[in-house]
mmCIF file with all atom_site columns, C-alpha atoms in Angstrom:
data_model
loop_
_atom_site.group_PDB
_atom_site.id
_atom_site.type_symbol
_atom_site.label_atom_id
_atom_site.label_alt_id
_atom_site.label_comp_id
_atom_site.label_asym_id
_atom_site.label_entity_id
_atom_site.label_seq_id
_atom_site.pdbx_PDB_ins_code
_atom_site.Cartn_x
_atom_site.Cartn_y
_atom_site.Cartn_z
_atom_site.occupancy
_atom_site.B_iso_or_equiv
_atom_site.pdbx_formal_charge
_atom_site.auth_seq_id
_atom_site.auth_comp_id
_atom_site.auth_asym_id
_atom_site.auth_atom_id
_atom_site.pdbx_PDB_model_num
ATOM 1   C CA . VAL A 1 1   ? -22.466 43.727 81.268  1.00 80.00 ? 1   VAL A CA 1
ATOM 2   C CA . ARG A 1 2   ? -22.025 41.396 84.196  1.00 80.00 ? 2   ARG A CA 1
ATOM 3   C CA . LEU A 1 3   ? -25.147 39.623 85.376  1.00 78.00 ? 3   LEU A CA 1
ATOM 4   C CA . GLU A 1 4   ? -25.469 38.313 88.864  1.00 83.00 ? 4   GLU A CA 1
ATOM 5   C CA . LEU A 1 5   ? -28.410 36.051 89.537  1.00 82.00 ? 5   LEU A CA 1
ATOM 6   C CA . VAL A 1 6   ? -29.610 35.939 93.106  1.00 85.00 ? 6   VAL A CA 1
ATOM 7   C CA . TRP A 1 7   ? -32.378 33.502 94.135  1.00 83.00 ? 7   TRP A CA 1
ATOM 8   C CA . LYS A 1 8   ? -35.090 35.024 96.192  1.00 79.00 ? 8   LYS A CA 1
ATOM 9   C CA . PRO A 1 9   ? -37.464 32.881 98.232  1.00 75.00 ? 9   PRO A CA 1
ATOM 10  C CA . TYR A 1 10  ? -41.115 32.263 97.866  1.00 72.00 ? 10  TYR A CA 1
ATOM 11  C CA . GLN A 1 11  ? -43.308 29.459 99.197  1.00 72.00 ? 11  GLN A CA 1
ATOM 12  C CA . LEU A 1 12  ? -46.049 27.803 97.190  1.00 73.00 ? 12  LEU A CA 1
ATOM 13  C CA . ASN A 1 13  ? -47.405 26.248 100.407 1.00 77.00 ? 13  ASN A CA 1
ATOM 14  C CA . ARG A 1 14  ? -45.908 27.386 103.662 1.00 77.00 ? 14  ARG A CA 1
ATOM 15  C CA . SER A 1 15  ? -48.221 25.145 105.687 1.00 83.00 ? 15  SER A CA 1
ATOM 16  C CA . LEU A 1 16  ? -46.516 21.900 104.610 1.00 86.00 ? 16  LEU A CA 1
ATOM 17  C CA . PRO A 1 17  ? -44.428 20.135 107.244 1.00 88.00 ? 17  PRO A CA 1
ATOM 18  C CA . HIS A 1 18  ? -40.662 19.925 106.763 1.00 86.00 ? 18  HIS A CA 1
ATOM 19  C CA . GLU A 1 19  ? -40.818 16.134 106.517 1.00 87.00 ? 19  GLU A CA 1
ATOM 20  C CA . GLY A 1 20  ? -43.318 16.501 103.675 1.00 88.00 ? 20  GLY A CA 1
ATOM 21  C CA . VAL A 1 21  ? -46.563 14.889 102.614 1.00 91.00 ? 21  VAL A CA 1
ATOM 22  C CA . ASP A 1 22  ? -47.265 12.412 99.861  1.00 89.00 ? 22  ASP A CA 1
ATOM 23  C CA . LYS A 1 23  ? -46.948 14.263 96.591  1.00 85.00 ? 23  LYS A CA 1
ATOM 24  C CA . LEU A 1 24  ? -49.453 12.199 94.634  1.00 83.00 ? 24  LEU A CA 1
ATOM 25  C CA . GLN A 1 25  ? -52.147 12.404 97.383  1.00 86.00 ? 25  GLN A CA 1
ATOM 26  C CA . ALA A 1 26  ? -51.681 16.142 97.679  1.00 84.00 ? 26  ALA A CA 1
ATOM 27  C CA . MET A 1 27  ? -52.021 16.581 93.953  1.00 80.00 ? 27  MET A CA 1
ATOM 28  C CA . ILE A 1 28  ? -55.167 14.427 93.878  1.00 83.00 ? 28  ILE A CA 1
ATOM 29  C CA . ARG A 1 29  ? -56.646 16.541 96.656  1.00 83.00 ? 29  ARG A CA 1
ATOM 30  C CA . LYS A 1 30  ? -55.826 19.679 94.774  1.00 80.00 ? 30  LYS A CA 1
ATOM 31  C CA . PHE A 1 31  ? -56.667 18.660 91.142  1.00 76.00 ? 31  PHE A CA 1
ATOM 32  C CA . GLY A 1 32  ? -58.971 15.693 91.559  1.00 80.00 ? 32  GLY A CA 1
ATOM 33  C CA . PRO A 1 33  ? -59.045 11.954 90.730  1.00 80.00 ? 33  PRO A CA 1
ATOM 34  C CA . GLY A 1 34  ? -57.107 10.965 87.555  1.00 76.00 ? 34  GLY A CA 1
ATOM 35  C CA . THR A 1 35  ? -54.248 13.302 88.402  1.00 73.00 ? 35  THR A CA 1
ATOM 36  C CA . LYS A 1 36  ? -51.016 11.904 86.885  1.00 72.00 ? 36  LYS A CA 1
ATOM 37  C CA . LEU A 1 37  ? -47.541 12.769 87.995  1.00 70.00 ? 37  LEU A CA 1
ATOM 38  C CA . GLY A 1 38  ? -44.362 12.168 85.979  1.00 67.00 ? 38  GLY A CA 1
ATOM 39  C CA . ASP A 1 39  ? -46.017 12.034 82.570  1.00 70.00 ? 39  ASP A CA 1
ATOM 40  C CA . PRO A 1 40  ? -43.158 12.579 80.186  1.00 66.00 ? 40  PRO A CA 1
ATOM 41  C CA . ASN A 1 41  ? -45.614 14.296 77.838  1.00 65.00 ? 41  ASN A CA 1
ATOM 42  C CA . GLY A 1 42  ? -47.398 16.184 80.614  1.00 74.00 ? 42  GLY A CA 1
ATOM 43  C CA . GLN A 1 43  ? -47.604 19.930 80.958  1.00 76.00 ? 43  GLN A CA 1
ATOM 44  C CA . LEU A 1 44  ? -44.759 20.283 83.497  1.00 75.00 ? 44  LEU A CA 1
ATOM 45  C CA . ASN A 1 45  ? -42.332 18.305 81.347  1.00 76.00 ? 45  ASN A CA 1
ATOM 46  C CA . GLN A 1 46  ? -43.428 20.148 78.167  1.00 80.00 ? 46  GLN A CA 1
ATOM 47  C CA . ARG A 1 47  ? -42.676 23.485 79.785  1.00 80.00 ? 47  ARG A CA 1
ATOM 48  C CA . GLY A 1 48  ? -39.497 22.333 81.469  1.00 79.00 ? 48  GLY A CA 1
ATOM 49  C CA . LYS A 1 49  ? -37.884 20.316 78.635  1.00 80.00 ? 49  LYS A CA 1
ATOM 50  C CA . PRO A 1 50  ? -36.718 23.317 76.531  1.00 84.00 ? 50  PRO A CA 1
ATOM 51  C CA . MET A 1 51  ? -34.764 24.585 79.578  1.00 79.00 ? 51  MET A CA 1
ATOM 52  C CA . GLY A 1 52  ? -33.307 21.238 80.560  1.00 78.00 ? 52  GLY A CA 1
ATOM 53  C CA . ILE A 1 53  ? -35.654 20.516 83.436  1.00 77.00 ? 53  ILE A CA 1
ATOM 54  C CA . GLU A 1 54  ? -36.944 16.986 83.640  1.00 80.00 ? 54  GLU A CA 1
ATOM 55  C CA . PHE A 1 55  ? -39.763 16.212 86.088  1.00 81.00 ? 55  PHE A CA 1
ATOM 56  C CA . LYS A 1 56  ? -39.950 12.624 87.283  1.00 81.00 ? 56  LYS A CA 1
ATOM 57  C CA . TYR A 1 57  ? -42.372 11.143 89.777  1.00 79.00 ? 57  TYR A CA 1
ATOM 58  C CA . HIS A 1 58  ? -41.050 8.676  92.223  1.00 81.00 ? 58  HIS A CA 1
ATOM 59  C CA . GLU A 1 59  ? -43.357 6.536  94.342  1.00 83.00 ? 59  GLU A CA 1
ATOM 60  C CA . GLY A 1 60  ? -43.540 8.077  97.735  1.00 84.00 ? 60  GLY A CA 1
ATOM 61  C CA . SER A 1 61  ? -42.182 11.536 96.671  1.00 85.00 ? 61  SER A CA 1
ATOM 62  C CA . LYS A 1 62  ? -43.042 14.317 99.023  1.00 87.00 ? 62  LYS A CA 1
ATOM 63  C CA . LEU A 1 63  ? -44.121 17.947 98.862  1.00 87.00 ? 63  LEU A CA 1
ATOM 64  C CA . PHE A 1 64  ? -42.374 19.709 101.669 1.00 86.00 ? 64  PHE A CA 1
ATOM 65  C CA . ASN A 1 65  ? -42.019 23.073 103.371 1.00 85.00 ? 65  ASN A CA 1
ATOM 66  C CA . THR A 1 66  ? -39.256 24.999 101.522 1.00 85.00 ? 66  THR A CA 1
ATOM 67  C CA . TYR A 1 67  ? -38.303 27.184 104.423 1.00 86.00 ? 67  TYR A CA 1
ATOM 68  C CA . ARG A 1 68  ? -35.115 25.290 105.212 1.00 90.00 ? 68  ARG A CA 1
ATOM 69  C CA . SER A 1 69  ? -33.959 25.316 101.593 1.00 91.00 ? 69  SER A CA 1
ATOM 70  C CA . HIS A 1 70  ? -34.448 29.034 101.541 1.00 89.00 ? 70  HIS A CA 1
ATOM 71  C CA . LYS A 1 71  ? -32.393 29.365 104.699 1.00 89.00 ? 71  LYS A CA 1
ATOM 72  C CA . MET A 1 72  ? -29.603 27.322 103.126 1.00 94.00 ? 72  MET A CA 1
ATOM 73  C CA . LEU A 1 73  ? -29.623 29.380 99.969  1.00 93.00 ? 73  LEU A CA 1
ATOM 74  C CA . ALA A 1 74  ? -29.496 32.554 102.022 1.00 90.00 ? 74  ALA A CA 1
ATOM 75  C CA . PHE A 1 75  ? -26.509 31.177 103.943 1.00 93.00 ? 75  PHE A CA 1
ATOM 76  C CA . VAL A 1 76  ? -24.690 30.242 100.756 1.00 95.00 ? 76  VAL A CA 1
ATOM 77  C CA . LEU A 1 77  ? -25.361 33.604 99.137  1.00 93.00 ? 77  LEU A CA 1
ATOM 78  C CA . LYS A 1 78  ? -24.104 35.488 102.242 1.00 92.00 ? 78  LYS A CA 1
ATOM 79  C CA . SER A 1 79  ? -21.049 33.267 102.825 1.00 95.00 ? 79  SER A CA 1
ATOM 80  C CA . HIS A 1 80  ? -20.086 32.102 99.335  1.00 95.00 ? 80  HIS A CA 1
ATOM 81  C CA . GLY A 1 81  ? -21.690 34.518 96.852  1.00 93.00 ? 81  GLY A CA 1
ATOM 82  C CA . ALA A 1 82  ? -24.343 34.433 94.095  1.00 92.00 ? 82  ALA A CA 1
ATOM 83  C CA . GLU A 1 83  ? -22.398 32.084 91.756  1.00 93.00 ? 83  GLU A CA 1
ATOM 84  C CA . LYS A 1 84  ? -22.167 29.362 94.398  1.00 95.00 ? 84  LYS A CA 1
ATOM 85  C CA . GLN A 1 85  ? -25.855 29.957 95.346  1.00 95.00 ? 85  GLN A CA 1
ATOM 86  C CA . ASN A 1 86  ? -26.842 29.601 91.671  1.00 92.00 ? 86  ASN A CA 1
ATOM 87  C CA . ALA A 1 87  ? -24.837 26.302 91.443  1.00 95.00 ? 87  ALA A CA 1
ATOM 88  C CA . LEU A 1 88  ? -26.529 24.972 94.543  1.00 96.00 ? 88  LEU A CA 1
ATOM 89  C CA . MET A 1 89  ? -29.964 25.866 93.139  1.00 93.00 ? 89  MET A CA 1
ATOM 90  C CA . GLU A 1 90  ? -29.220 23.923 89.987  1.00 91.00 ? 90  GLU A CA 1
ATOM 91  C CA . VAL A 1 91  ? -28.383 20.838 92.109  1.00 95.00 ? 91  VAL A CA 1
ATOM 92  C CA . TYR A 1 92  ? -31.525 21.413 94.193  1.00 93.00 ? 92  TYR A CA 1
ATOM 93  C CA . PHE A 1 93  ? -33.619 21.517 90.992  1.00 88.00 ? 93  PHE A CA 1
ATOM 94  C CA . ARG A 1 94  ? -32.285 18.127 89.871  1.00 90.00 ? 94  ARG A CA 1
ATOM 95  C CA . MET A 1 95  ? -32.522 16.583 93.395  1.00 93.00 ? 95  MET A CA 1
ATOM 96  C CA . TYR A 1 96  ? -36.170 17.452 93.732  1.00 88.00 ? 96  TYR A CA 1
ATOM 97  C CA . CYS A 1 97  ? -37.587 17.582 90.266  1.00 85.00 ? 97  CYS A CA 1
ATOM 98  C CA . THR A 1 98  ? -35.721 14.643 88.720  1.00 86.00 ? 98  THR A CA 1
ATOM 99  C CA . ASP A 1 99  ? -34.508 12.529 91.643  1.00 90.00 ? 99  ASP A CA 1
ATOM 100 C CA . GLY A 1 100 ? -37.571 13.052 93.930  1.00 88.00 ? 100 GLY A CA 1
ATOM 101 C CA . ARG A 1 101 ? -35.547 13.946 97.022  1.00 91.00 ? 101 ARG A CA 1
ATOM 102 C CA . ASN A 1 102 ? -37.062 15.741 99.980  1.00 90.00 ? 102 ASN A CA 1
ATOM 103 C CA . LEU A 1 103 ? -35.353 19.119 100.357 1.00 90.00 ? 103 LEU A CA 1
ATOM 104 C CA . GLY A 1 104 ? -37.187 19.794 103.552 1.00 88.00 ? 104 GLY A CA 1
ATOM 105 C CA . LEU A 1 105 ? -34.646 17.606 105.351 1.00 92.00 ? 105 LEU A CA 1
ATOM 106 C CA . PRO A 1 106 ? -31.346 19.060 106.444 1.00 94.00 ? 106 PRO A CA 1
ATOM 107 C CA . ASP A 1 107 ? -29.264 16.038 105.374 1.00 96.00 ? 107 ASP A CA 1
ATOM 108 C CA . GLU A 1 108 ? -30.631 16.289 101.829 1.00 96.00 ? 108 GLU A CA 1
ATOM 109 C CA . LEU A 1 109 ? -29.788 20.050 101.720 1.00 96.00 ? 109 LEU A CA 1
ATOM 110 C CA . LEU A 1 110 ? -26.321 19.365 102.921 1.00 98.00 ? 110 LEU A CA 1
ATOM 111 C CA . ALA A 1 111 ? -25.853 16.568 100.374 1.00 98.00 ? 111 ALA A CA 1
ATOM 112 C CA . GLY A 1 112 ? -26.638 19.109 97.711  1.00 98.00 ? 112 GLY A CA 1
ATOM 113 C CA . ALA A 1 113 ? -24.109 21.519 99.154  1.00 98.00 ? 113 ALA A CA 1
ATOM 114 C CA . LYS A 1 114 ? -21.492 18.799 99.347  1.00 98.00 ? 114 LYS A CA 1
ATOM 115 C CA . GLU A 1 115 ? -22.153 17.996 95.641  1.00 98.00 ? 115 GLU A CA 1
ATOM 116 C CA . VAL A 1 116 ? -21.584 21.592 94.644  1.00 97.00 ? 116 VAL A CA 1
ATOM 117 C CA . GLY A 1 117 ? -18.363 21.699 96.647  1.00 97.00 ? 117 GLY A CA 1
ATOM 118 C CA . GLY A 1 118 ? -16.523 24.659 98.198  1.00 96.00 ? 118 GLY A CA 1
ATOM 119 C CA . ILE A 1 119 ? -19.316 25.164 100.728 1.00 97.00 ? 119 ILE A CA 1
ATOM 120 C CA . ASP A 1 120 ? -18.413 25.025 104.479 1.00 96.00 ? 120 ASP A CA 1
ATOM 121 C CA . LEU A 1 121 ? -20.672 22.099 105.422 1.00 97.00 ? 121 LEU A CA 1
ATOM 122 C CA . GLU A 1 122 ? -20.123 22.586 109.188 1.00 96.00 ? 122 GLU A CA 1
ATOM 123 C CA . ALA A 1 123 ? -21.153 26.229 108.971 1.00 96.00 ? 123 ALA A CA 1
ATOM 124 C CA . ALA A 1 124 ? -24.066 25.274 106.728 1.00 95.00 ? 124 ALA A CA 1
ATOM 125 C CA . ARG A 1 125 ? -25.337 22.649 109.190 1.00 95.00 ? 125 ARG A CA 1
ATOM 126 C CA . ALA A 1 126 ? -25.058 25.192 112.060 1.00 94.00 ? 126 ALA A CA 1
ATOM 127 C CA . ALA A 1 127 ? -27.002 27.742 109.978 1.00 91.00 ? 127 ALA A CA 1
ATOM 128 C CA . LEU A 1 128 ? -29.772 25.213 109.366 1.00 90.00 ? 128 LEU A CA 1
ATOM 129 C CA . GLU A 1 129 ? -29.885 24.133 113.019 1.00 87.00 ? 129 GLU A CA 1
ATOM 130 C CA . ARG A 1 130 ? -29.864 27.664 114.467 1.00 83.00 ? 130 ARG A CA 1
ATOM 131 C CA . GLU A 1 131 ? -33.143 28.450 116.031 1.00 60.00 ? 131 GLU A CA 1
ATOM 132 C CA . SER A 1 132 ? -32.741 32.181 115.705 1.00 51.00 ? 132 SER A CA 1
ATOM 133 C CA . ARG A 1 133 ? -32.165 33.420 112.262 1.00 52.00 ? 133 ARG A CA 1
ATOM 134 C CA . LEU A 1 134 ? -29.323 35.792 111.307 1.00 50.00 ? 134 LEU A CA 1
ATOM 135 C CA . ALA A 1 135 ? -30.592 39.242 110.293 1.00 43.00 ? 135 ALA A CA 1
ATOM 136 C CA . ALA A 1 136 ? -29.492 38.724 106.647 1.00 44.00 ? 136 ALA A CA 1
ATOM 137 C CA . GLU A 1 137 ? -31.224 35.336 106.405 1.00 49.00 ? 137 GLU A CA 1
ATOM 138 C CA . GLU A 1 138 ? -34.405 36.685 108.008 1.00 53.00 ? 138 GLU A CA 1
ATOM 139 C CA . ALA A 1 139 ? -34.469 39.690 105.570 1.00 46.00 ? 139 ALA A CA 1
ATOM 140 C CA . LEU A 1 140 ? -33.949 37.432 102.613 1.00 49.00 ? 140 LEU A CA 1
ATOM 141 C CA . VAL A 1 141 ? -36.502 34.792 103.671 1.00 49.00 ? 141 VAL A CA 1
ATOM 142 C CA . GLU A 1 142 ? -39.098 37.299 104.924 1.00 50.00 ? 142 GLU A CA 1
ATOM 143 C CA . GLU A 1 143 ? -38.673 39.661 101.987 1.00 48.00 ? 143 GLU A CA 1
ATOM 144 C CA . CYS A 1 144 ? -40.841 37.495 99.731  1.00 46.00 ? 144 CYS A CA 1
ATOM 145 C CA . PRO A 1 145 ? -42.556 34.765 101.864 1.00 46.00 ? 145 PRO A CA 1
ATOM 146 C CA . PHE A 1 146 ? -45.264 34.142 99.300  1.00 45.00 ? 146 PHE A CA 1
ATOM 147 C CA . HIS A 1 147 ? -45.270 35.054 95.652  1.00 44.00 ? 147 HIS A CA 1
ATOM 148 C CA . PRO A 1 148 ? -48.681 36.575 94.818  1.00 44.00 ? 148 PRO A CA 1
ATOM 149 C CA . VAL A 1 149 ? -48.471 35.756 91.085  1.00 43.00 ? 149 VAL A CA 1
ATOM 150 C CA . ILE A 1 150 ? -47.224 32.213 91.196  1.00 42.00 ? 150 ILE A CA 1
ATOM 151 C CA . ARG A 1 151 ? -50.322 30.151 91.943  1.00 44.00 ? 151 ARG A CA 1
ATOM 152 C CA . ASP A 1 152 ? -49.398 26.741 90.481  1.00 46.00 ? 152 ASP A CA 1
ATOM 153 C CA . ALA A 1 153 ? -46.619 24.553 89.262  1.00 47.00 ? 153 ALA A CA 1
ATOM 154 C CA . PRO A 1 154 ? -46.710 25.497 85.517  1.00 43.00 ? 154 PRO A CA 1
ATOM 155 C CA . GLU A 1 155 ? -46.092 29.171 86.479  1.00 42.00 ? 155 GLU A CA 1
ATOM 156 C CA . TYR A 1 156 ? -43.404 27.926 88.773  1.00 45.00 ? 156 TYR A CA 1
ATOM 157 C CA . VAL A 1 157 ? -41.719 26.056 85.942  1.00 48.00 ? 157 VAL A CA 1
ATOM 158 C CA . HIS A 1 158 ? -41.920 29.247 83.816  1.00 45.00 ? 158 HIS A CA 1
ATOM 159 C CA . VAL A 1 159 ? -40.130 31.251 86.528  1.00 51.00 ? 159 VAL A CA 1
ATOM 160 C CA . ILE A 1 160 ? -37.423 28.583 86.880  1.00 54.00 ? 160 ILE A CA 1
ATOM 161 C CA . ALA A 1 161 ? -36.947 28.320 83.110  1.00 53.00 ? 161 ALA A CA 1
ATOM 162 C CA . ALA A 1 162 ? -36.738 32.102 82.645  1.00 53.00 ? 162 ALA A CA 1
ATOM 163 C CA . SER A 1 163 ? -34.314 32.428 85.533  1.00 56.00 ? 163 SER A CA 1
ATOM 164 C CA . ARG A 1 164 ? -32.099 29.618 84.215  1.00 55.00 ? 164 ARG A CA 1
ATOM 165 C CA . ALA A 1 165 ? -32.039 31.100 80.707  1.00 54.00 ? 165 ALA A CA 1
ATOM 166 C CA . ILE A 1 166 ? -31.066 34.540 82.110  1.00 51.00 ? 166 ILE A CA 1
ATOM 167 C CA . ALA A 1 167 ? -28.352 32.966 84.326  1.00 52.00 ? 167 ALA A CA 1
ATOM 168 C CA . LYS A 1 168 ? -26.925 31.244 81.235  1.00 54.00 ? 168 LYS A CA 1
ATOM 169 C CA . GLY A 1 169 ? -26.898 34.412 79.125  1.00 51.00 ? 169 GLY A CA 1
ATOM 170 C CA . GLY A 1 170 ? -30.164 34.126 77.356  1.00 50.00 ? 170 GLY A CA 1
ATOM 171 C CA . ARG A 1 171 ? -33.480 35.829 77.768  1.00 45.00 ? 171 ARG A CA 1
ATOM 172 C CA . GLY A 1 172 ? -36.337 34.817 80.022  1.00 44.00 ? 172 GLY A CA 1
#
């Protein structure tokens, strides 16, 4: 049996600006005073650790609109296939969750693509800058603009962990 993992988009908060908002302040607004980020023994790390996902908080980290990252992933799927898209998603997980980078910014998205290698960076930049979306990109991004079941980060971690396990031949 050949498994092909294709990442479908969803947005936890589509109202965020691309440049992002302060992650700690946003979490305090959502969960209240005393909210801690980056606790190595916290719920996110406890759920992510078995699947190799490490969440670190970096001072000034941002929550950002994920639309551009979905657009990049759609471009890579269409032009380079599911295997390359999955490799890029792994890099994006590390860049955001561990390194605290803002994947709402085109230069960061392109840095991830460069790290993966074998992705046409000029075409990728053009796809990110294009005002009108290609039909395939639009269908992919609009197909699932908001996931009705995923309401919070722990559920997001579960989805990531299950997807990664399946992609590596295990069970979700």
